[in-house]
Short mmCIF file of N, CA and C in Angstrom, two decimals:
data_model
loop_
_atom_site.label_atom_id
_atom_site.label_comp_id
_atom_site.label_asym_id
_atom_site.label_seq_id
_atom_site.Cartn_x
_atom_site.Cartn_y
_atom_site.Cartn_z
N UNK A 132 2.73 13.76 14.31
CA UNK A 132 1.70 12.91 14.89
C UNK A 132 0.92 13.74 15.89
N UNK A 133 -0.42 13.69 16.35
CA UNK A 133 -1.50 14.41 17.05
C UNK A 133 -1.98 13.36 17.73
N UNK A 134 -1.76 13.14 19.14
CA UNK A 134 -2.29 12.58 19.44
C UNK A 134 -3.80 12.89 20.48
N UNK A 135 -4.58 12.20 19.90
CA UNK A 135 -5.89 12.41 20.75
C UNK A 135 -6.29 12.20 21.94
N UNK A 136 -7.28 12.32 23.25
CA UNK A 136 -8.02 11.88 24.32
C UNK A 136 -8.75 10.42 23.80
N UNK A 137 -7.98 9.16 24.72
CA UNK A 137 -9.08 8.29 24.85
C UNK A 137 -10.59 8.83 24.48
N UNK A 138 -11.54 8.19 23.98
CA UNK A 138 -13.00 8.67 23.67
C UNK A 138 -13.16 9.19 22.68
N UNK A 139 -12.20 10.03 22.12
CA UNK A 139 -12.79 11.12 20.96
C UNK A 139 -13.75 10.69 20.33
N UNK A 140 -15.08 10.75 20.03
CA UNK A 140 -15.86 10.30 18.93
C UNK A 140 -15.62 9.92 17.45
N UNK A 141 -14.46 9.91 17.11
CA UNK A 141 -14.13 9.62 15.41
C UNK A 141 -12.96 8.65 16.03
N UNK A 142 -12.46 8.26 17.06
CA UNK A 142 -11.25 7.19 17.24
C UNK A 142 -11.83 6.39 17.88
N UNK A 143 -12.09 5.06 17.11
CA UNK A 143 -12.02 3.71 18.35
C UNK A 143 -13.54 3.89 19.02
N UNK A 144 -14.16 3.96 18.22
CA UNK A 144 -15.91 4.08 18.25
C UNK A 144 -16.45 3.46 18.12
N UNK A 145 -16.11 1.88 18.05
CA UNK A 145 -17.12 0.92 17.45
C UNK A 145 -17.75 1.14 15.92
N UNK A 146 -17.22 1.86 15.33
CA UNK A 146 -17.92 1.70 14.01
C UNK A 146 -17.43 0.35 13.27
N UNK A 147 -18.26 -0.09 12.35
CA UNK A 147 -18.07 -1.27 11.66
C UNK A 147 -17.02 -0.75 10.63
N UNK A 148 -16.61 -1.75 9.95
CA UNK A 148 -15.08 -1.50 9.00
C UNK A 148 -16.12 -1.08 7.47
N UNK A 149 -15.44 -0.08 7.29
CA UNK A 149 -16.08 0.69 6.28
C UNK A 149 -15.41 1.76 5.65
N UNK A 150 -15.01 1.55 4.06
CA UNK A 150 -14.56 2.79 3.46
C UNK A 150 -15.70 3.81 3.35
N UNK A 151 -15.15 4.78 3.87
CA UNK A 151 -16.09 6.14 3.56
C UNK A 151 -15.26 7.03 3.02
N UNK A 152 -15.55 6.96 1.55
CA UNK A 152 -14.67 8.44 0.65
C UNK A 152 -15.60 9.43 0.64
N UNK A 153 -16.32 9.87 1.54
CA UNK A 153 -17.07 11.09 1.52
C UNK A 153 -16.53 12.10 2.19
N UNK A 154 -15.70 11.88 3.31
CA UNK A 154 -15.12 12.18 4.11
C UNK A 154 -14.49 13.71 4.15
N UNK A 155 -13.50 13.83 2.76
CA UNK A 155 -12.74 15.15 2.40
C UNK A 155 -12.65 15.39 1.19
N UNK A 156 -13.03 16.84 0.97
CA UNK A 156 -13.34 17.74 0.35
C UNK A 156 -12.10 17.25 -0.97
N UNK A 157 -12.13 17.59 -2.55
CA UNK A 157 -11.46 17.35 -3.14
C UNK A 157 -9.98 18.04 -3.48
N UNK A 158 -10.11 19.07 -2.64
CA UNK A 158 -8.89 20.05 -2.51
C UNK A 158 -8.87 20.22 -1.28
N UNK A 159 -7.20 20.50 -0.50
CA UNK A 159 -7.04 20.90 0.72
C UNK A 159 -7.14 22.16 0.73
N UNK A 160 -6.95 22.75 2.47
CA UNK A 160 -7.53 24.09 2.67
C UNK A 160 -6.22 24.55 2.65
N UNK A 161 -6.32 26.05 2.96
CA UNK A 161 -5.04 26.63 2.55
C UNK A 161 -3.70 26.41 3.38
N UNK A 162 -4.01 25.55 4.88
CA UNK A 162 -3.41 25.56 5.59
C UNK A 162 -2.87 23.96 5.39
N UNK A 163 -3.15 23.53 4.11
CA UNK A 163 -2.60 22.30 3.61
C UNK A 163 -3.07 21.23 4.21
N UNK A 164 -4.34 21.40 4.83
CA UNK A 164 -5.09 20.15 5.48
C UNK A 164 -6.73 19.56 4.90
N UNK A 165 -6.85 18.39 5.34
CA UNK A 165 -7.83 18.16 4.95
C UNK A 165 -9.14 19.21 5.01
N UNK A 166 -9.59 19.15 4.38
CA UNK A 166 -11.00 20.00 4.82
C UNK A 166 -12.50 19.07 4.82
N UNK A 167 -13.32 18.95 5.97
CA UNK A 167 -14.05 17.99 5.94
C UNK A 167 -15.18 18.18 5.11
N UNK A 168 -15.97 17.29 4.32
CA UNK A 168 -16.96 17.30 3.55
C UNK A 168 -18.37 16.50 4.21
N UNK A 169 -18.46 16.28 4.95
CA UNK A 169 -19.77 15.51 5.84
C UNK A 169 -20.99 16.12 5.46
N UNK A 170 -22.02 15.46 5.28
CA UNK A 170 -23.16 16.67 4.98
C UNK A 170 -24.34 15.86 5.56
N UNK A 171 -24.38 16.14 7.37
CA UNK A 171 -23.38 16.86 8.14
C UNK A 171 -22.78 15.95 8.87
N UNK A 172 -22.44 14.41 8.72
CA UNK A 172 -21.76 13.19 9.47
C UNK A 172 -21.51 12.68 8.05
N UNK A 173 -20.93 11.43 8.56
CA UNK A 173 -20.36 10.41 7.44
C UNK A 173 -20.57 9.18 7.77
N UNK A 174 -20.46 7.87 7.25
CA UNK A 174 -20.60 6.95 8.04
C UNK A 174 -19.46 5.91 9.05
N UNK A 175 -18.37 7.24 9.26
CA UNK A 175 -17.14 6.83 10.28
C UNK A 175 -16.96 8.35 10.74
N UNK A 176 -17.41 9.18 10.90
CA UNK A 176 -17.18 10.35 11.68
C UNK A 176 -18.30 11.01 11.73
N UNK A 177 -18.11 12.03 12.37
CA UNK A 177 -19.08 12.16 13.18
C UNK A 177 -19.26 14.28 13.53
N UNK A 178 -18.94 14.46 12.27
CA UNK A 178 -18.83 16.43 11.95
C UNK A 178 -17.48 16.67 11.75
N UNK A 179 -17.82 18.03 11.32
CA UNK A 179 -17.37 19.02 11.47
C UNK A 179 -16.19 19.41 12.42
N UNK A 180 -17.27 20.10 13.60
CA UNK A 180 -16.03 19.98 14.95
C UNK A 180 -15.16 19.15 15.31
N UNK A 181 -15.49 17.60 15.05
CA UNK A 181 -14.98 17.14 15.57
C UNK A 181 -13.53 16.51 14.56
N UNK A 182 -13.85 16.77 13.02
CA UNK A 182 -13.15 16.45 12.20
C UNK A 182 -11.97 17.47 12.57
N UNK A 183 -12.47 18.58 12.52
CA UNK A 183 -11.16 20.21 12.93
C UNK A 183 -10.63 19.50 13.85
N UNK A 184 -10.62 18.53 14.99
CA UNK A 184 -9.79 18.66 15.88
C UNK A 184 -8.21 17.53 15.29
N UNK A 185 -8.75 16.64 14.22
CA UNK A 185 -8.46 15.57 14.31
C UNK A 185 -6.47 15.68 13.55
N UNK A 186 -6.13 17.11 13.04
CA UNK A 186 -4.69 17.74 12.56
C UNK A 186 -4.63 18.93 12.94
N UNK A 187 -5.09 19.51 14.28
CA UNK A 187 -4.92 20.76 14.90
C UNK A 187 -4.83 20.34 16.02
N UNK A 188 -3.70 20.90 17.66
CA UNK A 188 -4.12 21.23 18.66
C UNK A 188 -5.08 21.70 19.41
N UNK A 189 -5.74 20.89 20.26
CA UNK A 189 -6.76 21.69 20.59
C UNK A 189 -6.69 21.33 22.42
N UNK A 190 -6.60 22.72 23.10
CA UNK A 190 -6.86 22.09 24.55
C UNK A 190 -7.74 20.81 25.30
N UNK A 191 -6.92 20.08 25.86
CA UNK A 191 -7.60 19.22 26.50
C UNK A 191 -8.45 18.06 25.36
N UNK A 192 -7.76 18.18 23.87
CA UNK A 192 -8.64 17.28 23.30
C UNK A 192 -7.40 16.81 22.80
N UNK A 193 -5.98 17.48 22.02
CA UNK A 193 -4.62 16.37 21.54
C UNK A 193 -3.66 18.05 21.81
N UNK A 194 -2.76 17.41 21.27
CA UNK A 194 -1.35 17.61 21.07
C UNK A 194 -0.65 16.96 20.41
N UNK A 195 0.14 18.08 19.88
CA UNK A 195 0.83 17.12 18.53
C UNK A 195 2.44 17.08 18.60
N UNK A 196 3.42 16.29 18.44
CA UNK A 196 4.68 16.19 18.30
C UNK A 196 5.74 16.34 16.86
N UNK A 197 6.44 16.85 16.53
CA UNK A 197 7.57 16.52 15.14
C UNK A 197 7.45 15.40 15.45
N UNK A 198 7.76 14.30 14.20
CA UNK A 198 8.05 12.99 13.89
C UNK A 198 9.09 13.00 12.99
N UNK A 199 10.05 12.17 12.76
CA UNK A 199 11.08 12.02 11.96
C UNK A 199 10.96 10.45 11.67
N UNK A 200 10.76 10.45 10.35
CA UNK A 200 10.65 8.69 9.85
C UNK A 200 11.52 8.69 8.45
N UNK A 201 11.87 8.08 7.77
CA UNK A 201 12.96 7.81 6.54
C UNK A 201 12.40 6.63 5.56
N UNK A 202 12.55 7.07 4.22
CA UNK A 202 12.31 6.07 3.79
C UNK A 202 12.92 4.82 2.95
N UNK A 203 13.56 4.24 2.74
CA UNK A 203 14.27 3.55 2.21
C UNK A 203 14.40 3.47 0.52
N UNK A 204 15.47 3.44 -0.13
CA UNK A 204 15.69 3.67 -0.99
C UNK A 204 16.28 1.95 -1.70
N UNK A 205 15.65 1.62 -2.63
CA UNK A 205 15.75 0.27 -3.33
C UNK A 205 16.08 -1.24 -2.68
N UNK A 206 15.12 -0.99 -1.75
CA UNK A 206 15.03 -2.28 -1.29
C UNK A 206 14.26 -3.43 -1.94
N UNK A 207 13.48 -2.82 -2.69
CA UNK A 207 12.85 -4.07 -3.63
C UNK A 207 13.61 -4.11 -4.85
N UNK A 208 13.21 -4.88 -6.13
CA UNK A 208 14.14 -5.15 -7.13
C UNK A 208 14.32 -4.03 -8.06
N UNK A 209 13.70 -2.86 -7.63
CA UNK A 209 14.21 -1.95 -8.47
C UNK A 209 14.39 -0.78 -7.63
N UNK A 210 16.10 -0.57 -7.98
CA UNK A 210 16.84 0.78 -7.06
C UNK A 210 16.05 1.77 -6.87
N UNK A 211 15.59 2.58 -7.44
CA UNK A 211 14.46 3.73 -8.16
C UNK A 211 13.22 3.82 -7.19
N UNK A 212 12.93 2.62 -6.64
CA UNK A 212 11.41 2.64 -4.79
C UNK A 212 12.21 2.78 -3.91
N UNK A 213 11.32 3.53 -3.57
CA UNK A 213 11.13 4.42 -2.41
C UNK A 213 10.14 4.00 -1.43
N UNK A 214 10.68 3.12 0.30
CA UNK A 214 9.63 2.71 0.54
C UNK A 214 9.58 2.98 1.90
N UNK A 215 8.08 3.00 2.64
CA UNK A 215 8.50 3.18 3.97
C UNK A 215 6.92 2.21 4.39
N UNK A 216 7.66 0.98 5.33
CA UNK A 216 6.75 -0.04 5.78
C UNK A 216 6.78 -0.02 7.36
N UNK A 217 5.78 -0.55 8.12
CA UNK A 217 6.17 -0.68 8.86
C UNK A 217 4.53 -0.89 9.97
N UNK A 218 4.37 -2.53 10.00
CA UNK A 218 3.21 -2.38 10.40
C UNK A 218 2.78 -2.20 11.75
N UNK A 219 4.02 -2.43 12.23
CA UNK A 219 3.18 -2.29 14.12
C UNK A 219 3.53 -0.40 14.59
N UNK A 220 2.71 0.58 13.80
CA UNK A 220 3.30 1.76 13.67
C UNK A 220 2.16 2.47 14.95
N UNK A 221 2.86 2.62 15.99
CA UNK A 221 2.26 3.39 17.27
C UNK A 221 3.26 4.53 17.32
N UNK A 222 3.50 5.51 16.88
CA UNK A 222 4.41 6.40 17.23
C UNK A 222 4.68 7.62 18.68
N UNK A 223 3.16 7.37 18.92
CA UNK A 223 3.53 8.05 19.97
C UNK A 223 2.91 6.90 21.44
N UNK A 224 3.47 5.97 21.57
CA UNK A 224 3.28 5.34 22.99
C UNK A 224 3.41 5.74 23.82
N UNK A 225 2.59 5.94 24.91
CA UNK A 225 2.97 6.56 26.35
C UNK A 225 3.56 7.73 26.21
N UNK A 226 3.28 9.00 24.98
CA UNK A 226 3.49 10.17 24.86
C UNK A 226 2.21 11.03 24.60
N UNK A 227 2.16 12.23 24.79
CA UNK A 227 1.12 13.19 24.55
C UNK A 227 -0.11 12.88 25.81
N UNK A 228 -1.16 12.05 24.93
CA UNK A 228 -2.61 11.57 25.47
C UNK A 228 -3.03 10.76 24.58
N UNK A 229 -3.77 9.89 25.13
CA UNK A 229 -4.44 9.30 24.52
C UNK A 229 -4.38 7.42 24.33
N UNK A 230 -3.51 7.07 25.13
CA UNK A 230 -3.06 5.80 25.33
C UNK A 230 -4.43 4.81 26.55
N UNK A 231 -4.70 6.08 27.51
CA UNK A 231 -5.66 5.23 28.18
C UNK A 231 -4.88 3.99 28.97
N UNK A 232 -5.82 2.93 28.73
CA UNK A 232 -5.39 1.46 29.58
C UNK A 232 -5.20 0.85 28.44
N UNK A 233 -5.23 1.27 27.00
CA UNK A 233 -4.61 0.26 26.13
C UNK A 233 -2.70 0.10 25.75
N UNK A 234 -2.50 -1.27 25.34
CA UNK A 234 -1.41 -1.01 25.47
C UNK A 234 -0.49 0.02 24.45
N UNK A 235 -1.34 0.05 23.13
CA UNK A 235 -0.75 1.38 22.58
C UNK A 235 -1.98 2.38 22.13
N UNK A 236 -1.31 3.46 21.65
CA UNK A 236 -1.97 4.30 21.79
C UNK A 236 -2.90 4.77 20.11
N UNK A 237 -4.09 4.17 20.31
CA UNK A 237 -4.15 4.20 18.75
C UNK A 237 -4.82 5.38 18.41
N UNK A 238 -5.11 6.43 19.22
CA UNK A 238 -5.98 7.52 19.08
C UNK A 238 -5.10 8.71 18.25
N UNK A 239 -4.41 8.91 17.25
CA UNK A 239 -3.58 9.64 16.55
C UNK A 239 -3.66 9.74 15.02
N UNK A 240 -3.36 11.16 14.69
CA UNK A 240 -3.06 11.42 13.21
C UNK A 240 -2.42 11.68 12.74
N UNK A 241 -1.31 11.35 11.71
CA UNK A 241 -0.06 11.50 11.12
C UNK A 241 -0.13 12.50 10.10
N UNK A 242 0.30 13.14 9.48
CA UNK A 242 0.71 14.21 8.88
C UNK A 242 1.45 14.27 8.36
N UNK A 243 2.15 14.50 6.89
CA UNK A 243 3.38 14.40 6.13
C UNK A 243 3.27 15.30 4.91
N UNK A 244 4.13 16.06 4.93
CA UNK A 244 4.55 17.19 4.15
C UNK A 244 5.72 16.34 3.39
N UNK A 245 5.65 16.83 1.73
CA UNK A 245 7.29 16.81 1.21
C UNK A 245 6.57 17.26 -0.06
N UNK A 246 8.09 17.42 -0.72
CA UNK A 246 7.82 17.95 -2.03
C UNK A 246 8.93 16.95 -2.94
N UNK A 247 8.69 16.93 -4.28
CA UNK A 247 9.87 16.01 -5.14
C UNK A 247 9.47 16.44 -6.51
N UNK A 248 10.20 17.05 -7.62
CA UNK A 248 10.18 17.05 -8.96
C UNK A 248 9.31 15.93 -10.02
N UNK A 249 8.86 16.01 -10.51
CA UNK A 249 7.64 14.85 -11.25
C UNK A 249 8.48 15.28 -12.49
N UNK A 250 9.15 13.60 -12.79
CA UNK A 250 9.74 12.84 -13.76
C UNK A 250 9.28 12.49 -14.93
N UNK A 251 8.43 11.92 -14.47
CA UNK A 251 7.34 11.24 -15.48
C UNK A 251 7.73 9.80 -15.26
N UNK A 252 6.80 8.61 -15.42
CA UNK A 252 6.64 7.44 -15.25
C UNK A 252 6.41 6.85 -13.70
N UNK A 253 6.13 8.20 -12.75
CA UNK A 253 6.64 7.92 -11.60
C UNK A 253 5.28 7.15 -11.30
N UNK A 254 5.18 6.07 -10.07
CA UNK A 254 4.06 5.37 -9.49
C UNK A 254 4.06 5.48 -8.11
N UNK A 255 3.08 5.63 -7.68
CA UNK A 255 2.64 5.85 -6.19
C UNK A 255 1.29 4.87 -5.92
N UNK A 256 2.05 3.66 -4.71
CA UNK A 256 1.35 2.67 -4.16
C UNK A 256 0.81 3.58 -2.32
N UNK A 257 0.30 2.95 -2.33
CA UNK A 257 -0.36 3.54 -0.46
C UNK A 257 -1.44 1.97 0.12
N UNK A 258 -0.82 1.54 1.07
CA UNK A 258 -2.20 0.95 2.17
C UNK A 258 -1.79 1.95 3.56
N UNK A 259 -3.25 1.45 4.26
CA UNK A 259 -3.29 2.07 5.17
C UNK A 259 -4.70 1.51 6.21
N UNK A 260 -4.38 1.71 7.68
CA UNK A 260 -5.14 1.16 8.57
C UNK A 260 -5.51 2.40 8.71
N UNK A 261 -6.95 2.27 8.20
CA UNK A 261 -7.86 3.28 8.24
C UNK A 261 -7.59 4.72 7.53
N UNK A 262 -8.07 6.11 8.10
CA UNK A 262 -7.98 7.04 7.35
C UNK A 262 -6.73 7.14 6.17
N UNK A 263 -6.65 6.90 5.25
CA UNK A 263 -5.37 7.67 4.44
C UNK A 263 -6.01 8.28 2.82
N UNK A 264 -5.39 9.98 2.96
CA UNK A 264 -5.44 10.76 1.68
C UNK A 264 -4.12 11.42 1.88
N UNK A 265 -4.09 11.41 0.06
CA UNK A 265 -2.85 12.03 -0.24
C UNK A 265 -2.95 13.18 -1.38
N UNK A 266 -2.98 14.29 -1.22
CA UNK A 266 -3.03 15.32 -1.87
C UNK A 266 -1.72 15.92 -2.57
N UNK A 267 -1.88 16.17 -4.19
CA UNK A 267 -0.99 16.46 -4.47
C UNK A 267 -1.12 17.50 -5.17
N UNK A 268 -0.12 18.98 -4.86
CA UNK A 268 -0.74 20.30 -5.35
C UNK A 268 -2.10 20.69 -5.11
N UNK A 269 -2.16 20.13 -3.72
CA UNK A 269 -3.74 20.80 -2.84
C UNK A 269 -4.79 20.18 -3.95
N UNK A 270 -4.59 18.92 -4.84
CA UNK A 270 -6.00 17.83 -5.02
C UNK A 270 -5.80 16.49 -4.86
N UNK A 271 -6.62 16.09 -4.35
CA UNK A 271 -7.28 15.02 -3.34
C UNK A 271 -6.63 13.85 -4.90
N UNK A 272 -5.83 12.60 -4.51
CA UNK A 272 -4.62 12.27 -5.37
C UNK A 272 -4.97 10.79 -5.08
N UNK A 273 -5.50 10.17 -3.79
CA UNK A 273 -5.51 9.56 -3.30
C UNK A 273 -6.65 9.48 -2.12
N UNK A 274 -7.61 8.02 -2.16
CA UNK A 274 -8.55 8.31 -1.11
C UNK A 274 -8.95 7.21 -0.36
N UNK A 275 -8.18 7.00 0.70
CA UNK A 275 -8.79 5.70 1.40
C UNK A 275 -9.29 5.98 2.55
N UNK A 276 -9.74 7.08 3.26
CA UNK A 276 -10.90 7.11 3.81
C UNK A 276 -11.29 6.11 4.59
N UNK A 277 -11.76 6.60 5.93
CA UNK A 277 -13.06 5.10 6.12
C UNK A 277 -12.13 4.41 7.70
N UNK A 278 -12.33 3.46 8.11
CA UNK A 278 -11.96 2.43 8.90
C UNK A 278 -11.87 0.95 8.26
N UNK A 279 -10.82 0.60 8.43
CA UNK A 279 -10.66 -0.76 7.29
C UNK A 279 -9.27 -1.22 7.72
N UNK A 280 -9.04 -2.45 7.58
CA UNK A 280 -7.92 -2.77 7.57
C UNK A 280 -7.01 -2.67 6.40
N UNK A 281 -5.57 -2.29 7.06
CA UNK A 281 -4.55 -2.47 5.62
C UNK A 281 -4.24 -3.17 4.69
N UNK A 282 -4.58 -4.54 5.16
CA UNK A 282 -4.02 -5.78 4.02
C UNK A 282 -5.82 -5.79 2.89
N UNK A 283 -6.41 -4.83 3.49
CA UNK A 283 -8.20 -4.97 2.19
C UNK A 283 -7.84 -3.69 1.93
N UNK A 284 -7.20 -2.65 1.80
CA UNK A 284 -7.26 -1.29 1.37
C UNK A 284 -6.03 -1.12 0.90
N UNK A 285 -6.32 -0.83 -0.27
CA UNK A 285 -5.02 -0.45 -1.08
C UNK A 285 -5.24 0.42 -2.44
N UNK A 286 -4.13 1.51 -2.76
CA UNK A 286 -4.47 2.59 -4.01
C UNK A 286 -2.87 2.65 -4.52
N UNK A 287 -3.20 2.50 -6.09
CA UNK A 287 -1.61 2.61 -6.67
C UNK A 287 -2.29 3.56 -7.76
N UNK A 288 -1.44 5.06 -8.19
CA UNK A 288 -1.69 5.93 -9.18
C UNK A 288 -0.55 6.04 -10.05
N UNK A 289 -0.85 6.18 -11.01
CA UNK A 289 -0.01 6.48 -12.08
C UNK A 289 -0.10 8.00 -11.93
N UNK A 290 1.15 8.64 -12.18
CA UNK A 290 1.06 9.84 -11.87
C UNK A 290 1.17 10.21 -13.12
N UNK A 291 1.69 9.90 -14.79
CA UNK A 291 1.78 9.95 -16.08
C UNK A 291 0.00 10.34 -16.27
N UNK A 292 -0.68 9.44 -15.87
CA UNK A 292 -2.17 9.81 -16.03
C UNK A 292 -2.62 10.65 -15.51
N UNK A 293 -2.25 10.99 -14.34
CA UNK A 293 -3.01 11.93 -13.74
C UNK A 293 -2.59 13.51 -13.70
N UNK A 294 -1.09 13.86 -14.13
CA UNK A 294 -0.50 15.12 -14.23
C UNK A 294 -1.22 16.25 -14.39
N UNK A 295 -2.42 15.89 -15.45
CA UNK A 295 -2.94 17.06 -16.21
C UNK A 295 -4.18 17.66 -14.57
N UNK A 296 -4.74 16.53 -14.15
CA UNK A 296 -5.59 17.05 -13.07
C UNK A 296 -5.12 17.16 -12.00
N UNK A 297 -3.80 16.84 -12.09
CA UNK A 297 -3.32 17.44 -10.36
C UNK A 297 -2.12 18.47 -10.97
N UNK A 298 -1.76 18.76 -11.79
CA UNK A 298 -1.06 20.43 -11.80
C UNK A 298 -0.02 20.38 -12.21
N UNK A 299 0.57 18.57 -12.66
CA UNK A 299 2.09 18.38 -12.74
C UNK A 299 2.59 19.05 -13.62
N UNK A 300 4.00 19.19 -13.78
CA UNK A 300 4.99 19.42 -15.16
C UNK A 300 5.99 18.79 -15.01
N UNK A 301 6.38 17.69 -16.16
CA UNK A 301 7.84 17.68 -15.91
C UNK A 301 8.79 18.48 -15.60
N UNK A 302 9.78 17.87 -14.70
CA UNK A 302 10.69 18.43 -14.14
C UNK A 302 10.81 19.59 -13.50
N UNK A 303 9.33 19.93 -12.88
CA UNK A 303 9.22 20.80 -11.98
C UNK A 303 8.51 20.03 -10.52
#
């Protein structure tokens, strides 16, 4: 998690609720992060610079912490999901910066690395309050983008369909 300075221009800006998939580039950069595509704003951010700050340290603008979260294994009716819910998700309260006078701290960006063998038949659901992409083998897999609430934004992929354009092989 990265958490930001109260103000940043891309957090908590008054922008109206709006998917914007313009946002990132269709492949990540080599450093496994988004890379921004604005040409040269978007209509929820606001550049370049200010996109770089938003999964990097940067003096006096965030700092970022390890997070450790888990995900649950067959809690719905089939053993086989894999799930991780959890809507009142502030992870870093009254840590880093960026909390201000609100009571949590919503100025932050999460980050998640993993890797897992592709089976075949596998499905991948995602909501998300506001920004969420999911890249798989460094292409853009998943795109919800934008400022929006979670219960109106939602992406489920078949990964059987999509193997050939994101790089899969069974059982690798």
């Amino acid at each position: 998690a990265t958490g930001a300075i109260a103000g940043h221009p891309d957090f908590e800006n008054g922008t109206p609720v709006y998917l914007d998939l313009g946002i990132v580039n269709p492949n990540s950069g080599t450093d496994k992060k988004p890379i921004y595509a604005g040409q040269p704003i978007t209509p929820t951010t606001t550049g370049a610079a200010n996109f770089n700050q938003w999964y990097k340290d940067v003096s006096s603008v965030n700092r970022s912490k390890l997070f450790a979260f888990y995900v649950e294994k067959g809690i719905s009716s089939s053993p086989n999901v894999f799930t991780y819910v959890e809507d009142n998700f502030f992870p870093i309260d009254g840590l880093l910066i960026g909390n201000g006078e609100n009571p949590h701290n919503y100025h932050f960006t999460f980050e998640v690395h993993d890797n897992f063998i592709y089976r075949g038949g596998e499905v991948l659901s995602y909501y998300a309050d506001d920004d969420l992409w999911v890249f798989i083998n460094d292409k853009l897999a998943v795109n919800l983008g934008g400022i929006h609430p979670a219960d109106e934004v939602s992406a489920t992929i078949n990964l059987d369909q999509l193997a050939g354009s994101l790089g899969l092989t069974k059982g690798k």
